[in-house]
Every structure is written in C-alpha cells, then in structure tokens.
Amino acid sequence: MNAYSYPSLASAFAFLLIGLFTLWNSESTARIPFSMLCLLTAVWQLSWSVLFNVTDGRLSLEIVKLGYSGIIFIPIAYYHVIARACQVRAPHLSLFYGIATLFLAVHLSSELFI
C-alpha cells in the first residue's frame, strides 16, 4: 500500500465516524444533511486513497468517476447543512439537488467532467 494513501484513508474513516456519530447522537435538524456531507466527503477521500494504489489506467478512470460522483454533491450538501443549522429557509434546495443529479448523469455517461 502506497504511503500517500494513508492520510486520505484516515480522513475517509474519520468523516464516516463523525457522520455516524452525529446521525445517532444529535437532535439537530442539521444532523441528516451533515451526515450526508460527511458520507460524500468520505467517498471522495476513499476514492483517492484507493486511486493512489491502482496502476491500471482504465480502473483508475472508474475510481475517479466514483470520487467525482461524491464531489458533485458536496457544495449543495454544505449549503443544506448551513441553511439547517442557521434555520434559514432554503427554497431552491430541491432545484440545486436536481441540477447536481443532472451533472451526475452527464458525468457518468460522458467524460466532460474529467
């Protein structure tokens, strides 16, 4: 295992643990979006950790696609967390998630994002 993969692997597990801890132990309305943000960040970090150890070009492209799939939703999830934590009404949240889903569909069906 490549030494460069250890920090991102540790970061991925830390995000997973923080997200699960918050999901199970918090009463805040922001706990679900925050846990989702942690999961997306963990997917991103875990994909980079695996990517540091892959030598096959085709497989690395698929892993990068998986990592970018999480990255696409991180800004919207972050906005969702902040809106919930500040108790601000976020009227366009569904639209933003819809746009991110369209980006995900384009990303998975083509190579326009990479």
Rosetta silent file (secondary structure, phi, psi, omega in degrees, C-alpha in Angstrom):
SEQUENCE: MNAYSYPSLASAFAFLLIGLFTLWNSESTARIPFSMLCLLTAVWQLSWSVLFNVTDGRLSLEIVKLGYSGIIFIPIAYYHVIARACQVRAPHLSLFYGIATLFLAVHLSSELFI
SCORE:     score description
SCORE:     0.000 S_00000001
   1 L     0.000  133.048 -177.919    0.000    0.000    0.000 S_00000001
   2 L   -69.235  138.641 -178.619    1.335    3.391   -1.026 S_00000001
   3 L   -64.041  -25.572  178.924    2.230    5.732    1.835 S_00000001
   4 L   -69.404  -18.706 -177.096    0.307    8.562    0.147 S_00000001
   5 H   -82.920  -17.937 -177.693   -2.953    6.663    0.605 S_00000001
   6 H   -63.473  -46.641  179.754   -2.846    6.564    4.410 S_00000001
   7 H   -61.309  -42.783  179.975   -3.847   10.193    5.115 S_00000001
   8 H   -70.432  -31.468  175.784   -6.835   10.082    2.761 S_00000001
   9 H   -67.323  -44.255  177.116   -7.872    6.683    4.145 S_00000001
  10 H   -62.848  -40.119  178.370   -7.701    8.003    7.699 S_00000001
  11 H   -64.082  -41.843  179.191   -9.653   11.078    6.635 S_00000001
  12 H   -61.366  -46.209  179.436  -12.345    8.935    4.990 S_00000001
  13 H   -66.760  -35.994  177.365  -12.819    6.847    8.134 S_00000001
  14 H   -63.569  -44.699  177.862  -12.838    9.971   10.311 S_00000001
  15 H   -62.732  -40.810  177.581  -15.581   11.518    8.180 S_00000001
  16 H   -61.914  -46.106 -179.434  -17.589    8.292    8.321 S_00000001
  17 H   -64.439  -42.482  179.184  -17.276    8.090   12.092 S_00000001
  18 H   -64.375  -43.171  179.261  -18.153   11.755   12.603 S_00000001
  19 H   -63.630  -43.589  178.768  -21.153   11.454   10.291 S_00000001
  20 H   -67.790  -41.164  178.372  -22.444    8.312   12.013 S_00000001
  21 H   -60.050  -45.608  179.855  -21.842    9.745   15.469 S_00000001
  22 H   -65.168  -41.241 -179.902  -23.757   12.893   14.570 S_00000001
  23 H   -61.262  -41.192 -176.057  -26.583   10.934   12.970 S_00000001
  24 H   -85.278  -27.037 -170.571  -27.081    8.753   16.054 S_00000001
  25 H  -114.019    4.037 -177.618  -26.374   11.250   18.834 S_00000001
  26 L  -111.694  149.781  175.664  -27.710   14.597   17.668 S_00000001
  27 L  -107.134    0.970 -177.183  -31.180   16.064   17.876 S_00000001
  28 L   -67.477  150.014  175.151  -30.390   18.915   15.491 S_00000001
  29 L   -72.109  -14.176  179.279  -32.338   19.337   12.277 S_00000001
  30 L   -88.996    1.289 -174.204  -28.968   19.601   10.514 S_00000001
  31 H   -66.495  -38.904 -179.245  -27.874   16.093   11.538 S_00000001
  32 H   -70.985  -49.005  175.980  -29.089   14.333    8.373 S_00000001
  33 H   -61.729  -35.998  179.006  -27.605   16.832    5.904 S_00000001
  34 H   -66.002  -42.110  177.784  -24.387   16.920    7.953 S_00000001
  35 H   -64.119  -37.493  176.754  -24.155   13.119    7.926 S_00000001
  36 H   -65.077  -41.202  176.939  -24.774   13.166    4.184 S_00000001
  37 H   -61.465  -42.766  177.890  -21.993   15.736    3.773 S_00000001
  38 H   -63.368  -41.013  178.804  -19.662   13.511    5.797 S_00000001
  39 H   -63.960  -45.092  178.937  -20.593   10.473    3.669 S_00000001
  40 H   -61.545  -41.640  178.923  -19.954   12.352    0.421 S_00000001
  41 H   -67.384  -36.993  177.874  -16.593   13.573    1.701 S_00000001
  42 H   -65.426  -40.437  177.196  -15.698   10.052    2.834 S_00000001
  43 H   -60.724  -44.456  178.991  -16.499    8.671   -0.641 S_00000001
  44 H   -60.439  -50.622 -177.777  -14.278   11.328   -2.150 S_00000001
  45 H   -67.076  -38.545  178.977  -11.376   10.649    0.229 S_00000001
  46 H   -65.915  -37.823  178.293  -11.727    6.875   -0.007 S_00000001
  47 H   -64.324  -39.153  177.869  -11.640    7.016   -3.793 S_00000001
  48 H   -68.575  -35.889  178.733   -8.376    8.974   -3.674 S_00000001
  49 H   -62.596  -43.748  178.102   -6.939    6.527   -1.160 S_00000001
  50 H   -68.304  -39.906 -177.151   -7.691    3.622   -3.487 S_00000001
  51 H   -60.860  -32.137  178.379   -6.519    5.607   -6.505 S_00000001
  52 L   -64.681  -16.856 -175.906   -3.028    6.001   -5.030 S_00000001
  53 L  -109.568    2.289 -176.379   -2.643    2.201   -5.229 S_00000001
  54 L   -98.287  136.077  178.457   -4.047    1.497   -8.705 S_00000001
  55 L  -110.683  -15.370 -179.985   -1.775    1.072  -11.691 S_00000001
  56 L   -81.448  124.639 -176.927   -4.380    0.167  -14.347 S_00000001
  57 H   -63.768  -40.236 -179.033   -5.478    3.241  -16.316 S_00000001
  58 H   -67.011  -42.796  178.384   -8.997    2.004  -17.073 S_00000001
  59 H   -66.315  -38.408  179.296   -9.673    1.109  -13.440 S_00000001
  60 H   -64.984  -34.613  176.698   -8.280    4.432  -12.243 S_00000001
  61 H   -63.480  -40.788  177.942  -10.706    6.275  -14.549 S_00000001
  62 H   -66.128  -37.974  178.581  -13.631    4.406  -12.971 S_00000001
  63 H   -68.314  -38.829  176.719  -12.370    5.223   -9.466 S_00000001
  64 H   -63.003  -41.053  177.229  -12.004    8.896  -10.411 S_00000001
  65 H   -60.962  -40.679  177.554  -15.589    8.840  -11.699 S_00000001
  66 H   -63.243  -44.755  179.126  -16.731    7.419   -8.370 S_00000001
  67 H   -61.919  -43.803  178.785  -14.816   10.113   -6.479 S_00000001
  68 H   -67.675  -26.331  176.744  -16.240   12.902   -8.608 S_00000001
  69 H   -61.089  -37.246  175.417  -19.732   11.479   -8.054 S_00000001
  70 H   -75.326  -38.958 -177.023  -19.382   12.416   -4.406 S_00000001
  71 H   -62.777  -35.093 -177.667  -17.674   15.725   -5.114 S_00000001
  72 H   -57.613  -36.515 -175.453  -20.552   16.947   -7.301 S_00000001
  73 H   -91.371   -8.722 -175.789  -22.940   16.968   -4.328 S_00000001
  74 H   -60.643  -46.206 -179.743  -20.583   18.409   -1.678 S_00000001
  75 H   -62.555  -38.474 -179.970  -21.347   22.136   -2.297 S_00000001
  76 H   -69.507  -41.470  178.016  -25.110   21.551   -2.204 S_00000001
  77 H   -63.897  -37.717  177.679  -24.862   19.394    0.907 S_00000001
  78 H   -63.777  -45.110  176.860  -22.719   22.069    2.559 S_00000001
  79 H   -60.556  -40.542  179.114  -25.321   24.727    1.729 S_00000001
  80 H   -61.328  -45.223  179.463  -28.022   22.395    3.082 S_00000001
  81 H   -61.922  -48.473 -178.296  -26.161   21.968    6.378 S_00000001
  82 H   -62.936  -42.002  179.874  -25.597   25.711    6.817 S_00000001
  83 H   -63.145  -42.380  178.871  -29.229   26.514    5.972 S_00000001
  84 H   -68.683  -42.321 -178.208  -30.489   23.944    8.500 S_00000001
  85 H   -65.806  -36.326  179.564  -28.034   24.961   11.208 S_00000001
  86 L   -88.493   -0.494 -178.888  -28.934   28.639   10.820 S_00000001
  87 L    55.003   45.453  178.124  -32.626   27.760   10.498 S_00000001
  88 L  -102.673  138.209  177.903  -32.846   29.619    7.201 S_00000001
  89 L   -71.744  129.855 -179.754  -35.454   28.679    4.645 S_00000001
  90 L  -116.766   85.515 -170.897  -33.747   27.286    1.531 S_00000001
  91 L   -68.413  -25.135 -174.903  -36.428   27.415   -1.170 S_00000001
  92 L  -101.115   15.818 -175.741  -34.269   26.273   -4.071 S_00000001
  93 H   -61.061  -43.629  178.812  -32.672   23.281   -2.366 S_00000001
  94 H   -62.909  -38.746  177.744  -34.592   20.721   -4.436 S_00000001
  95 H   -63.009  -43.841  179.777  -33.611   22.565   -7.596 S_00000001
  96 H   -62.849  -44.022  176.693  -29.943   22.510   -6.574 S_00000001
  97 H   -63.885  -35.975  176.943  -30.046   18.767   -5.849 S_00000001
  98 H   -64.312  -43.997  177.627  -31.791   18.268   -9.191 S_00000001
  99 H   -63.068  -41.750  178.021  -29.091   20.182  -11.045 S_00000001
 100 H   -63.435  -37.148  177.356  -26.405   18.173   -9.245 S_00000001
 101 H   -65.473  -38.452  175.253  -28.204   14.971  -10.252 S_00000001
 102 H   -63.955  -42.535  175.867  -28.165   16.134  -13.883 S_00000001
 103 H   -59.704  -39.984  178.815  -24.438   16.843  -13.531 S_00000001
 104 H   -63.196  -43.052  179.008  -24.018   13.344  -12.106 S_00000001
 105 H   -62.414  -43.017  177.402  -25.868   11.811  -15.057 S_00000001
 106 H   -65.037  -41.702 -179.081  -23.685   13.739  -17.517 S_00000001
 107 H   -62.850  -42.772 -177.706  -20.583   12.817  -15.533 S_00000001
 108 H   -76.610  -23.412 -177.338  -21.380    9.089  -15.503 S_00000001
 109 H   -98.975   -6.813  179.713  -22.396    8.955  -19.186 S_00000001
 110 L  -146.814 -174.209  177.602  -19.522   11.001  -20.620 S_00000001
 111 L  -118.357   33.739 -178.796  -16.071   12.323  -19.836 S_00000001
 112 L   -73.251  -25.129 -178.298  -16.959   16.023  -19.800 S_00000001
 113 L   -89.589  -20.996 -175.582  -16.092   16.479  -16.106 S_00000001
 114 L  -106.038    0.000    0.000  -12.751   14.697  -16.163 S_00000001
